[in-house]
């Protein structure tokens, strides 16, 4: 598939994230602006394998820029992990003479894209996941919105916690990455933040709760990243150590929903535009990345190899501020 591209496919894959629609819109509109034909692929790789592709018009992405979720739908596809599935996916693209694919999703979705690149499709990855767990970019689409959602929820929980003199343990998403817990915890002044990247000491947390209580503090909030384990278990252990009543809230999927924040919508639009520009510039095997407040294109391989580091300085500061 050498030469100039004419036809681009776009799909969303893995977990949905607020802002994905703004990225889809940007790919469709910038592509059409430059005279390309854009196909929307429904339900990620699962839909691609089963031929669920549709040409997108300018109007097909009207009114979605600030809508949460993904209008293209998303899915996880076990078949795409097999050589037979990858061949079927490639054949569906070939059938419609699609020369390039923009994949919006997490690193699993990027791996799927690389199997198509190996068959000659030009690919660009756009990092879209609330977890902010992809190396090579400061932010992924959806993270900022999810952090804002957690902060909003925790501020409501704090109201009831202070009325009842209670310790609340709030479990947040992030898979193996503590970024949501760290950013939201710092933003809302959580008393402790438990993340999978850094060992924690429940005796020390319990002592901190007791010290706070002695100072007259009547409530505490502890944020637990899901990668640490169950918030219920943390709650039980803290109650056993401190004697304080604990209440547990698992925020769950509400963290995935809602309109994207302005920051996510802007990053998503810029990444969608950059993805198309990359393809117009004959690039392939690239990802879009947000670095120092600028969206750039860089090798897709930069998403792998290293684990995204947690900002240790911010983590230490959060501990210092919650003495
Ligand atoms: P999120 O971080 O939001 O979960 P993700 O893209 O990492 O997003 P995954 O479930 O890991 O989510 O991957 C999405 C899809 O990408 C999988 O269902 C599968 O179809 C495809 N995929 C993942 N890994 C591979 C792989 N090694 N080879 C081929 N396809 C893959």
Coordinates of C-alpha atoms and ligand atoms in Angstrom, one line a residue:
X1 CA 0.0 0.0 0.0
X2 CA 2.6 2.5 -1.1
X3 CA 2.0 6.0 -2.5
X4 CA -0.5 8.6 -1.4
X5 CA -3.4 7.6 0.8
X6 CA -6.9 8.0 -0.4
X7 CA -9.1 6.0 2.0
X8 CA -8.7 5.9 5.8
X9 CA -10.5 3.8 8.4
X10 CA -11.0 4.9 12.0
X11 CA -12.0 2.8 14.9
X12 CA -12.3 3.0 18.7
X13 CA -11.1 0.0 20.7
X14 CA -10.7 -1.2 24.3
X15 CA -12.4 0.8 27.1
X16 CA -14.3 3.9 26.0
X17 CA -13.1 7.3 27.2
X18 CA -14.7 10.8 27.1
X19 CA -13.2 12.7 24.2
X20 CA -13.0 9.7 21.8
X21 CA -15.9 11.3 19.8
X22 CA -14.0 14.6 19.4
X23 CA -11.1 12.6 18.0
X24 CA -13.3 10.7 15.5
X25 CA -14.9 13.9 14.4
X26 CA -11.5 15.5 13.8
X27 CA -10.3 12.5 11.8
X28 CA -13.4 12.5 9.6
X29 CA -13.6 16.3 9.1
X30 CA -9.9 16.9 8.5
X31 CA -9.8 13.8 6.2
X32 CA -12.7 15.1 4.1
X33 CA -11.2 18.6 4.1
X34 CA -8.2 17.1 2.4
X35 CA -10.2 15.2 -0.1
X36 CA -9.9 11.7 1.5
X37 CA -12.6 9.2 2.0
X38 CA -13.1 8.1 5.6
X39 CA -14.7 4.9 6.8
X40 CA -16.0 4.5 10.4
X41 CA -15.5 1.0 11.7
X42 CA -18.0 0.0 14.4
X43 CA -17.2 -2.1 17.5
X44 CA -13.4 -1.9 17.1
X45 CA -11.6 -4.9 15.7
X46 CA -14.6 -7.1 16.3
X47 CA -16.6 -5.0 13.9
X48 CA -13.7 -4.7 11.4
X49 CA -13.4 -8.5 11.2
X50 CA -17.2 -8.8 10.6
X51 CA -17.2 -6.0 7.9
X52 CA -19.1 -3.3 10.0
X53 CA -17.7 -0.3 8.0
X54 CA -19.5 2.7 6.8
X55 CA -18.4 5.7 4.8
X56 CA -18.5 8.8 7.0
X57 CA -19.9 12.1 5.8
X58 CA -19.3 15.6 7.2
X59 CA -22.8 15.4 8.8
X60 CA -22.2 12.0 10.4
X61 CA -20.1 13.5 13.1
X62 CA -22.3 16.6 13.8
X63 CA -23.2 17.2 17.4
X64 CA -20.8 14.6 18.9
X65 CA -17.8 16.7 19.8
X66 CA -18.8 17.1 23.5
X67 CA -20.6 13.7 23.9
X68 CA -19.1 11.1 26.1
X69 CA -18.6 7.5 25.1
X70 CA -17.9 6.6 21.4
X71 CA -20.5 6.8 18.6
X72 CA -18.4 4.2 16.8
X73 CA -18.9 1.8 19.8
X74 CA -16.0 -0.2 21.1
X75 CA -15.4 -3.8 21.8
X76 CA -12.7 -6.3 22.9
X77 CA -12.0 -8.9 20.2
X78 CA -10.3 -12.2 21.1
X79 CA -10.4 -13.2 17.4
X80 CA -8.1 -10.2 16.6
X81 CA -5.4 -11.8 18.7
X82 CA -5.3 -14.8 16.4
X83 CA -3.5 -14.8 13.0
X84 CA -6.8 -15.9 11.3
X85 CA -8.6 -12.9 12.8
X86 CA -5.8 -10.5 11.8
X87 CA -6.0 -11.8 8.2
X88 CA -9.8 -11.3 8.2
X89 CA -9.4 -7.8 9.4
X90 CA -6.8 -7.1 6.7
X91 CA -9.1 -8.5 4.0
X92 CA -12.0 -6.3 5.1
X93 CA -9.7 -3.3 4.6
X94 CA -8.4 -4.5 1.3
X95 CA -12.0 -5.2 0.1
X96 CA -12.7 -1.5 0.4
X97 CA -9.3 -0.3 -0.7
X98 CA -8.6 1.3 2.7
X99 CA -4.9 2.1 2.8
X100 CA -4.6 3.4 6.4
X101 CA -6.2 3.0 9.8
X102 CA -6.4 5.3 12.8
X103 CA -6.8 3.4 16.0
X104 CA -8.1 5.2 19.1
X105 CA -7.6 3.1 22.2
X106 CA -5.0 1.8 24.7
X107 CA -1.8 -0.1 24.2
X108 CA -3.7 -3.4 23.5
X109 CA -5.4 -1.7 20.6
X110 CA -2.1 -0.5 19.3
X111 CA -0.8 -4.0 19.3
X112 CA -3.7 -5.1 17.2
X113 CA -2.9 -2.2 14.8
X114 CA 0.7 -3.4 14.5
X115 CA -0.5 -6.8 13.2
X116 CA -2.2 -4.9 10.4
X117 CA 0.9 -2.7 9.8
X118 CA 2.8 -6.0 9.4
X119 CA 0.4 -6.8 6.5
X120 CA 1.0 -3.4 4.8
X121 CA -1.6 -1.1 6.3
X122 CA -0.5 2.3 7.4
X123 CA -1.4 2.9 10.9
X124 CA -1.6 5.7 13.5
X125 CA -2.5 5.2 17.1
X126 CA -4.3 7.8 19.2
X127 CA -4.0 7.1 22.9
X128 CA -7.5 7.0 24.3
X129 CA -8.0 5.6 27.8
X130 CA -9.0 7.2 31.1
X131 CA -6.1 5.3 32.8
X132 CA -3.3 7.5 31.4
X133 CA -1.2 4.4 31.4
X134 CA 0.4 4.7 28.0
X135 CA 4.1 5.6 27.7
X136 CA 5.2 8.2 25.3
X137 CA 2.5 10.8 26.0
X138 CA 1.9 13.1 29.0
X139 CA -1.9 12.6 28.7
X140 CA -4.3 10.1 27.1
X141 CA -7.7 11.2 26.0
X142 CA -10.3 10.8 28.8
X143 CA -7.9 11.0 31.8
X144 CA -8.6 14.7 32.6
X145 CA -12.3 14.1 32.5
X146 CA -12.1 11.0 34.7
X147 CA -10.0 12.9 37.3
X148 CA -12.5 15.7 37.3
X149 CA -15.3 13.2 37.8
X150 CA -13.5 11.6 40.8
X151 CA -12.9 15.0 42.3
X152 CA -16.5 15.9 42.0
X153 CA -17.6 12.6 43.5
X154 CA -15.1 12.9 46.4
X155 CA -16.2 16.4 47.3
X156 CA -19.8 15.1 47.6
X157 CA -18.6 12.2 49.7
X158 CA -16.6 14.6 51.9
X159 CA -19.8 16.5 52.8
X160 CA -21.5 13.3 54.1
X161 CA -18.2 12.1 55.7
X162 CA -17.9 15.3 57.7
X163 CA -21.5 15.2 58.8
X164 CA -21.1 11.7 60.3
X165 CA -17.5 11.8 61.5
X166 CA -16.4 9.0 59.3
X167 CA -13.5 7.7 57.3
X168 CA -14.4 7.0 53.7
X169 CA -12.3 4.7 51.4
X170 CA -12.9 5.5 47.8
X171 CA -11.8 3.1 45.1
X172 CA -11.0 4.6 41.7
X173 CA -10.1 3.1 38.3
X174 CA -6.7 3.1 36.6
X175 CA -5.9 -0.6 36.3
X176 CA -2.2 -1.0 37.2
X177 CA -1.6 2.8 37.1
X178 CA -2.2 5.1 40.0
X179 CA -2.4 8.3 38.0
X180 CA -6.2 8.8 38.5
X181 CA -5.9 8.3 42.3
X182 CA -2.8 10.5 42.6
X183 CA -4.1 13.5 40.6
X184 CA -7.6 13.3 42.1
X185 CA -6.3 12.7 45.6
X186 CA -4.0 15.7 45.4
X187 CA -6.7 17.9 43.9
X188 CA -9.2 17.1 46.6
X189 CA -6.8 16.9 49.6
X190 CA -7.2 13.2 50.3
X191 CA -5.7 12.1 53.6
X192 CA -4.0 9.1 52.0
X193 CA -3.5 7.9 48.4
X194 CA -2.8 4.2 47.7
X195 CA -1.3 3.4 44.3
X196 CA 0.0 0.2 42.9
X197 CA 3.4 1.7 42.0
X198 CA 4.4 2.5 45.6
X199 CA 4.2 0.2 48.7
X200 CA 2.1 1.5 51.5
X201 CA 2.0 0.9 55.2
X202 CA -1.5 0.5 56.8
X203 CA -0.1 1.0 60.3
X204 CA 1.3 4.4 59.2
X205 CA -2.0 5.3 57.6
X206 CA -3.9 4.2 60.7
X207 CA -1.5 6.4 62.9
X208 CA -2.2 9.3 60.6
X209 CA -5.9 8.9 61.0
X210 CA -5.5 8.8 64.8
X211 CA -3.3 11.9 64.8
X212 CA -5.9 13.7 62.7
X213 CA -8.6 12.6 65.1
X214 CA -6.7 13.9 68.1
X215 CA -6.3 17.3 66.3
X216 CA -10.1 17.4 66.1
X217 CA -10.4 16.3 62.5
X218 CA -13.8 14.7 62.1
X219 CA -13.5 12.9 58.7
X220 CA -10.9 11.5 56.4
X221 CA -10.9 10.4 52.7
X222 CA -8.6 7.7 51.5
X223 CA -8.3 7.1 47.8
X224 CA -7.4 3.5 46.7
X225 CA -6.4 2.8 43.1
X226 CA -8.0 -0.4 41.8
X227 CA -4.6 -1.8 41.0
X228 CA -3.9 -1.9 44.8
X229 CA -6.7 -4.4 45.5
X230 CA -10.1 -4.2 47.0
X231 CA -11.1 -1.0 48.9
X232 CA -13.3 -3.2 51.2
X233 CA -10.2 -5.1 52.3
X234 CA -8.3 -1.9 52.9
X235 CA -11.3 -0.6 54.9
X236 CA -11.5 -3.7 57.1
X237 CA -7.8 -3.6 57.9
X238 CA -7.8 0.1 58.7
X239 CA -10.9 -0.4 61.0
X240 CA -9.1 -3.2 62.8
X241 CA -6.0 -1.1 63.3
X242 CA -7.5 2.3 64.1
X243 CA -10.9 1.4 65.6
X244 CA -12.5 4.0 63.3
X245 CA -15.6 3.2 61.4
X246 CA -14.9 3.1 57.6
X247 CA -17.3 3.4 54.7
X248 CA -16.5 2.2 51.2
X249 CA -17.4 3.7 47.9
X250 CA -16.4 2.1 44.6
X251 CA -16.9 4.7 42.0
X252 CA -16.8 2.2 39.1
X253 CA -18.0 3.0 35.6
X254 CA -19.3 6.5 36.3
X255 CA -15.6 7.5 35.9
X256 CA -15.8 6.5 32.2
X257 CA -18.8 8.6 31.4
X258 CA -19.8 12.2 30.9
X259 CA -18.9 14.9 28.5
X260 CA -15.2 15.4 28.0
X261 CA -13.6 18.3 29.8
X262 CA -12.4 21.2 27.6
X263 CA -8.8 19.9 27.9
X264 CA -9.8 16.4 26.7
X265 CA -11.9 17.8 23.8
X266 CA -9.0 20.0 22.7
X267 CA -6.4 17.2 23.0
X268 CA -8.7 14.8 21.2
X269 CA -9.3 17.2 18.3
X270 CA -5.6 18.0 18.0
X271 CA -4.7 14.3 18.1
X272 CA -7.3 13.4 15.4
X273 CA -6.0 16.2 13.2
X274 CA -2.4 15.2 13.8
X275 CA -3.2 11.5 12.9
X276 CA -4.6 12.6 9.5
X277 CA -1.7 15.0 8.9
X278 CA 0.8 12.2 9.7
X279 CA -0.9 10.0 7.1
X280 CA -0.9 12.8 4.5
X281 CA 2.8 13.2 5.3
X282 CA 3.2 9.5 4.3
X283 CA 4.0 8.4 7.9
X284 CA 3.0 5.0 9.4
X285 CA 3.6 3.2 12.6
X286 CA 3.2 6.4 14.6
X287 CA 1.2 7.5 17.6
X288 CA 0.0 11.0 18.5
X289 CA 1.3 12.2 21.8
X290 CA 0.7 15.2 24.1
X291 CA 4.1 16.5 25.2
X292 CA 4.7 19.8 26.9
X293 CA 1.2 21.0 25.9
X294 CA 1.8 20.2 22.2
X295 CA 0.4 17.4 20.1
X296 CA 3.1 15.6 18.1
X297 CA 3.5 12.4 16.2
X298 CA 6.2 9.9 17.3
X299 CA 7.0 6.2 16.7
X300 CA 4.3 3.9 17.9
X301 CA 7.0 1.8 19.6
X302 CA 7.5 4.6 22.1
X303 CA 4.2 3.4 23.7
X304 CA 5.9 0.1 24.7
X305 CA 8.9 -1.0 26.5
X306 CA 8.8 1.4 29.5
X307 CA 6.1 1.5 32.0
X308 CA 4.6 5.0 32.4
X309 CA 6.2 6.3 35.6
X310 CA 4.1 7.8 38.4
X311 CA 5.0 11.3 39.3
X312 CA 6.8 10.6 42.5
X313 CA 7.3 14.2 43.4
X314 CA 3.5 14.8 43.4
X315 CA 3.0 11.7 45.4
X316 CA 5.5 12.8 48.1
X317 CA 3.9 16.2 48.1
X318 CA 0.4 14.8 48.6
X319 CA 1.8 12.9 51.7
X320 CA 3.5 16.0 53.0
X321 CA 0.3 18.1 52.6
X322 CA -1.8 15.5 54.4
X323 CA 0.2 15.2 57.6
Ligands
LIG1 P1 -7.9 0.0 27.7 O1 -6.6 0.4 28.3 O2 -8.9 1.1 27.7 O3 -8.4 -1.3 28.2 P2 -6.7 -1.3 25.4 O4 -6.6 -1.0 24.0 O5 -5.4 -1.6 26.1 O6 -7.6 -0.2 26.1 P3 -7.3 -4.2 25.3 O7 -8.5 -5.0 25.7 O8 -6.0 -4.6 25.9 O9 -7.6 -2.7 25.6 O10 -7.2 -4.3 23.7 C1 -8.3 -4.0 22.9 C2 -8.3 -4.9 21.7 O11 -7.1 -4.8 21.0 C3 -8.4 -6.4 22.1 O12 -9.7 -6.8 22.5 C4 -7.9 -7.1 20.9 O13 -8.9 -7.2 19.9 C5 -6.8 -6.1 20.4 N1 -5.5 -6.6 20.9 C6 -5.0 -6.5 22.1 N2 -3.7 -7.1 22.2 C7 -3.5 -7.6 21.0 C8 -2.4 -8.3 20.4 N3 -1.3 -8.6 21.1 N4 -2.5 -8.7 19.1 C9 -3.6 -8.4 18.4 N5 -4.7 -7.7 18.9 C10 -4.6 -7.3 20.1

